Tab-separated table of C-alpha atoms in Angstrom:
chain	number	residue	atom	x	y	z
A	1143	GLY	CA	210.762	222.193	92.262
A	1144	ILE	CA	207.952	224.187	93.784
A	1145	GLN	CA	206.358	222.856	96.976
A	1146	VAL	CA	202.602	223.005	97.570
A	1147	GLU	CA	201.243	222.426	101.068
A	1148	GLN	CA	197.576	222.198	101.913
A	1149	SER	CA	195.997	222.399	105.340
A	1150	PRO	CA	194.281	220.932	107.168
A	1151	PRO	CA	194.708	217.436	105.733
A	1152	ASP	CA	191.320	216.380	107.078
A	1153	LEU	CA	188.244	218.349	108.086
A	1154	ILE	CA	184.952	217.108	109.494
A	1155	LEU	CA	181.999	219.496	109.666
A	1156	GLN	CA	178.344	219.459	110.478
A	1157	GLU	CA	176.041	220.485	107.672
A	1158	GLY	CA	175.616	224.240	107.646
A	1159	ALA	CA	179.041	225.053	109.048
A	1160	ASN	CA	181.643	227.239	107.332
A	1161	SER	CA	185.237	226.267	106.578
A	1162	THR	CA	188.503	227.652	105.274
A	1163	LEU	CA	191.052	225.571	103.381
A	1164	ARG	CA	194.578	226.839	102.855
A	1165	CYS	CA	197.192	226.333	100.149
A	1166	ASN	CA	200.780	227.544	100.609
A	1167	PHE	CA	203.282	227.497	97.783
A	1168	SER	CA	207.022	227.986	97.917
A	1169	ASP	CA	207.624	230.207	94.882
A	1170	SER	CA	205.867	232.605	92.542
A	1171	VAL	CA	203.420	230.941	90.170
A	1172	ASN	CA	201.794	231.662	86.850
A	1173	ASN	CA	198.526	229.916	87.528
A	1174	LEU	CA	196.626	228.555	90.513
A	1175	GLN	CA	193.480	226.448	90.481
A	1176	TRP	CA	191.262	224.862	93.105
A	1177	PHE	CA	189.643	221.512	92.319
A	1178	HIS	CA	187.081	219.297	94.016
A	1179	GLN	CA	187.490	215.548	93.583
A	1180	ASN	CA	184.203	213.783	94.100
A	1181	PRO	CA	183.844	210.268	95.537
A	1182	TRP	CA	183.961	208.846	91.989
A	1183	GLY	CA	187.364	210.387	91.384
A	1184	GLN	CA	186.309	213.125	88.977
A	1185	LEU	CA	188.278	216.373	89.362
A	1186	ILE	CA	186.080	219.403	88.934
A	1187	ASN	CA	187.551	222.848	88.493
A	1188	LEU	CA	186.286	225.314	91.098
A	1189	PHE	CA	188.380	228.412	90.543
A	1190	TYR	CA	191.162	229.659	88.339
A	1191	ILE	CA	192.685	232.243	90.669
A	1192	PRO	CA	196.369	233.220	90.308
A	1193	SER	CA	195.568	236.393	92.264
A	1194	GLY	CA	192.645	238.267	93.759
A	1195	THR	CA	189.265	237.085	94.970
A	1196	LYS	CA	186.459	235.226	93.245
A	1197	GLN	CA	183.074	233.966	94.384
A	1198	ASN	CA	180.775	231.317	93.015
A	1199	GLY	CA	177.683	230.711	95.108
A	1200	ARG	CA	178.667	229.336	98.510
A	1201	LEU	CA	182.305	229.058	97.502
A	1202	SER	CA	184.872	231.797	97.307
A	1203	ALA	CA	188.637	231.915	96.940
A	1204	THR	CA	191.370	234.419	97.586
A	1205	THR	CA	194.971	234.257	96.411
A	1206	VAL	CA	197.629	236.578	97.819
A	1207	ALA	CA	200.385	235.940	95.313
A	1208	THR	CA	202.938	238.185	97.046
A	1209	GLU	CA	202.591	236.111	100.235
A	1210	ARG	CA	202.320	232.808	98.366
A	1211	TYR	CA	199.062	231.456	99.671
A	1212	SER	CA	195.502	230.866	98.600
A	1213	LEU	CA	192.358	230.267	100.646
A	1214	LEU	CA	189.173	228.463	99.700
A	1215	TYR	CA	186.065	229.341	101.707
A	1216	ILE	CA	183.033	227.106	101.882
A	1217	SER	CA	179.972	228.576	103.554
A	1218	SER	CA	176.835	226.775	104.723
A	1219	SER	CA	178.389	223.419	103.858
A	1220	GLN	CA	176.264	220.604	102.443
A	1221	THR	CA	176.848	216.864	102.396
A	1222	THR	CA	177.491	217.096	98.658
A	1223	ASP	CA	180.550	219.245	99.428
A	1224	SER	CA	182.283	216.161	100.802
A	1225	GLY	CA	185.353	215.009	98.923
A	1226	VAL	CA	188.947	216.060	98.464
A	1227	TYR	CA	189.904	219.628	97.632
A	1228	PHE	CA	193.130	220.175	95.731
A	1229	CYS	CA	195.177	223.237	95.019
A	1230	ALA	CA	197.308	223.116	91.855
A	1231	VAL	CA	199.917	225.628	90.751
A	1232	ASP	CA	201.872	226.109	87.571
A	1233	ARG	CA	205.431	227.384	87.490
A	1234	GLY	CA	206.695	225.825	84.331
A	1235	LYS	CA	204.910	222.606	85.168
A	1236	SER	CA	201.736	221.666	86.967
A	1237	THR	CA	202.099	220.720	90.671
A	1238	PHE	CA	199.328	219.594	93.013
A	1239	GLY	CA	199.168	219.618	96.787
A	1240	ASP	CA	198.111	216.494	98.672
A	1241	GLY	CA	194.636	217.830	99.275
A	1242	THR	CA	192.204	218.436	102.122
A	1243	THR	CA	189.644	215.704	102.714
A	1244	LEU	CA	186.347	217.278	103.731
A	1245	THR	CA	183.557	215.265	105.314
A	1246	VAL	CA	180.247	217.032	105.871
A	1247	LYS	CA	177.903	215.191	108.230
A	1248	PRO	CA	174.119	215.615	108.053
B	731	GLU	CA	181.141	220.982	74.393
B	732	ALA	CA	182.537	217.494	74.893
B	733	GLY	CA	184.908	216.984	77.779
B	734	VAL	CA	188.190	215.097	77.995
B	735	ALA	CA	187.609	211.477	77.008
B	736	GLN	CA	189.660	208.604	78.407
B	737	SER	CA	189.650	204.863	77.936
B	738	PRO	CA	189.605	202.280	79.286
B	739	ARG	CA	187.985	203.293	82.579
B	740	TYR	CA	189.207	200.228	84.419
B	741	LYS	CA	192.012	197.772	83.781
B	742	ILE	CA	193.412	194.868	85.784
B	743	ILE	CA	196.692	193.336	84.626
B	744	GLU	CA	199.381	191.097	86.008
B	745	LYS	CA	202.803	192.484	86.814
B	746	ARG	CA	205.203	192.504	83.891
B	747	GLN	CA	202.312	192.841	81.431
B	748	SER	CA	201.771	195.966	79.359
B	749	VAL	CA	198.863	198.416	79.244
B	750	ALA	CA	197.933	201.455	77.192
B	751	PHE	CA	195.633	204.343	77.995
B	752	TRP	CA	194.064	206.668	75.457
B	753	CYS	CA	193.035	210.291	75.814
B	754	ASN	CA	191.139	212.665	73.561
B	755	PRO	CA	191.350	216.261	74.848
B	756	ILE	CA	188.781	218.995	74.480
B	757	SER	CA	188.665	220.213	70.913
B	758	GLY	CA	191.079	223.062	70.288
B	759	HIS	CA	193.094	222.537	73.456
B	760	ALA	CA	196.795	222.763	72.706
B	761	THR	CA	198.103	221.509	76.045
B	762	LEU	CA	197.618	217.933	77.222
B	763	TYR	CA	198.658	216.478	80.579
B	764	TRP	CA	198.992	212.967	81.971
B	765	TYR	CA	198.929	212.587	85.748
B	766	GLN	CA	199.297	209.604	88.034
B	767	GLN	CA	197.222	209.641	91.214
B	768	ILE	CA	197.977	207.078	93.889
B	769	LEU	CA	195.298	206.557	96.539
B	770	GLY	CA	195.500	209.226	99.225
B	771	GLN	CA	197.811	211.520	97.273
B	772	GLY	CA	197.460	214.434	94.914
B	773	PRO	CA	197.884	213.930	91.171
B	774	LYS	CA	201.507	213.833	90.041
B	775	LEU	CA	202.349	215.179	86.605
B	776	LEU	CA	203.943	212.534	84.386
B	777	ILE	CA	204.147	214.389	81.091
B	778	GLN	CA	202.910	217.634	79.596
B	779	PHE	CA	202.513	218.233	75.841
B	780	GLN	CA	202.161	221.509	74.005
B	781	ASN	CA	200.616	220.502	70.673
B	782	ASN	CA	202.713	217.416	69.851
B	783	GLY	CA	205.888	218.569	71.593
B	784	VAL	CA	206.913	217.573	75.120
B	785	VAL	CA	207.062	220.480	77.605
B	786	ASP	CA	207.950	218.449	80.695
B	787	ASP	CA	208.497	214.746	81.316
B	788	SER	CA	210.825	214.987	84.297
B	789	GLN	CA	208.667	212.706	86.465
B	790	LEU	CA	207.951	210.092	83.812
B	791	PRO	CA	209.711	206.762	84.597
B	792	LYS	CA	211.118	206.448	81.127
B	793	ASP	CA	212.410	202.908	81.590
B	794	ARG	CA	208.818	201.644	81.604
B	795	PHE	CA	206.478	204.520	80.707
B	796	SER	CA	206.107	206.154	77.312
B	797	ALA	CA	203.669	208.667	75.901
B	798	GLU	CA	202.982	210.192	72.554
B	799	ARG	CA	200.612	212.731	71.118
B	800	LEU	CA	200.060	212.163	67.459
B	801	LYS	CA	199.184	215.166	65.301
B	802	GLY	CA	198.796	217.291	68.423
B	803	VAL	CA	195.400	215.834	69.324
B	804	ASP	CA	194.915	212.344	70.845
B	805	SER	CA	197.474	210.892	73.207
B	806	THR	CA	198.468	207.430	74.408
B	807	LEU	CA	200.249	206.540	77.640
B	808	LYS	CA	201.874	203.112	77.780
B	809	ILE	CA	203.353	201.133	80.647
B	810	GLN	CA	205.611	198.179	79.886
B	811	PRO	CA	206.358	196.172	81.940
B	812	ALA	CA	203.961	197.070	84.727
B	813	LYS	CA	204.928	196.870	88.399
B	814	LEU	CA	202.712	196.535	91.450
B	815	GLU	CA	203.442	200.159	92.417
B	816	ASP	CA	201.954	201.361	89.134
B	817	SER	CA	198.484	200.674	90.532
B	818	ALA	CA	196.876	204.105	90.412
B	819	VAL	CA	194.445	206.284	88.539
B	820	TYR	CA	195.846	207.773	85.343
B	821	LEU	CA	194.301	211.145	84.659
B	822	CYS	CA	194.369	212.997	81.386
B	823	ALA	CA	193.703	216.714	81.266
B	824	SER	CA	193.823	219.521	78.762
B	825	SER	CA	193.943	223.300	78.649
B	826	LEU	CA	193.561	225.842	75.923
B	827	GLU	CA	197.101	227.207	75.819
B	828	ARG	CA	199.803	226.848	78.438
B	829	ALA	CA	201.495	230.129	77.634
B	830	TYR	CA	198.241	232.057	77.955
B	831	ARG	CA	197.836	233.422	81.444
B	832	GLY	CA	194.159	233.803	81.988
B	833	PRO	CA	190.979	231.866	82.688
B	834	GLY	CA	191.274	230.343	79.236
B	835	ASN	CA	194.112	228.280	80.608
B	836	THR	CA	191.911	226.422	83.052
B	837	ILE	CA	192.801	222.718	83.209
B	838	TYR	CA	189.958	220.257	82.569
B	839	PHE	CA	190.200	216.614	83.599
B	840	GLY	CA	188.831	213.391	82.209
B	841	GLU	CA	187.272	210.758	84.454
B	842	GLY	CA	190.498	208.798	84.726
B	843	SER	CA	191.667	205.264	83.973
B	844	TRP	CA	191.892	203.054	87.057
B	845	LEU	CA	194.768	200.558	86.866
B	846	THR	CA	195.250	197.621	89.198
B	847	VAL	CA	198.418	195.569	88.846
B	848	VAL	CA	198.273	192.158	90.554
């Protein structure tokens, strides 16, 4: 099946810093989503982005489907951005990466 | 619009007992997913329904896990008998239409059912 690798596995930032999270996938995909899992375990959809670039406030994402990767950018990070960020792809079935755990310190 | 509803939120059982989880997807969503998330890992797809038909159940341990989606709406996931390694969060999700490639196919998750097997 398709492999999804996320990097880095852990990231610690000071409030106000910027960060880039990466998702590599091993084959072409139909769909790609980024999620944020908050400390209570709730998965919140951030972007549906099988290709191209999208922005939502301080967050933006870019997927280069031909090169099989996606990037999630977080600018001016806040403590509420802490949590685990997951990339999920769909090629016949839904597959998640193991996530990037982000800790934003005040 | 109501989100994906799951129950129970928390369950503690002894090994070899049985447990059932219930999910009500977002109204009108044809695709329903059950995932298992073990602490420190990403969600793993157990079963995916399109209406009341199974699209994929390749990672469902069929000797102990079963799932059904009656009338293409609500779904139940059952574990019998439970093992210690089944301790995890069971996440239900839904999307409008799996075959539709567009933002309408965004996956929405419920809050999860936390299972502890002792």
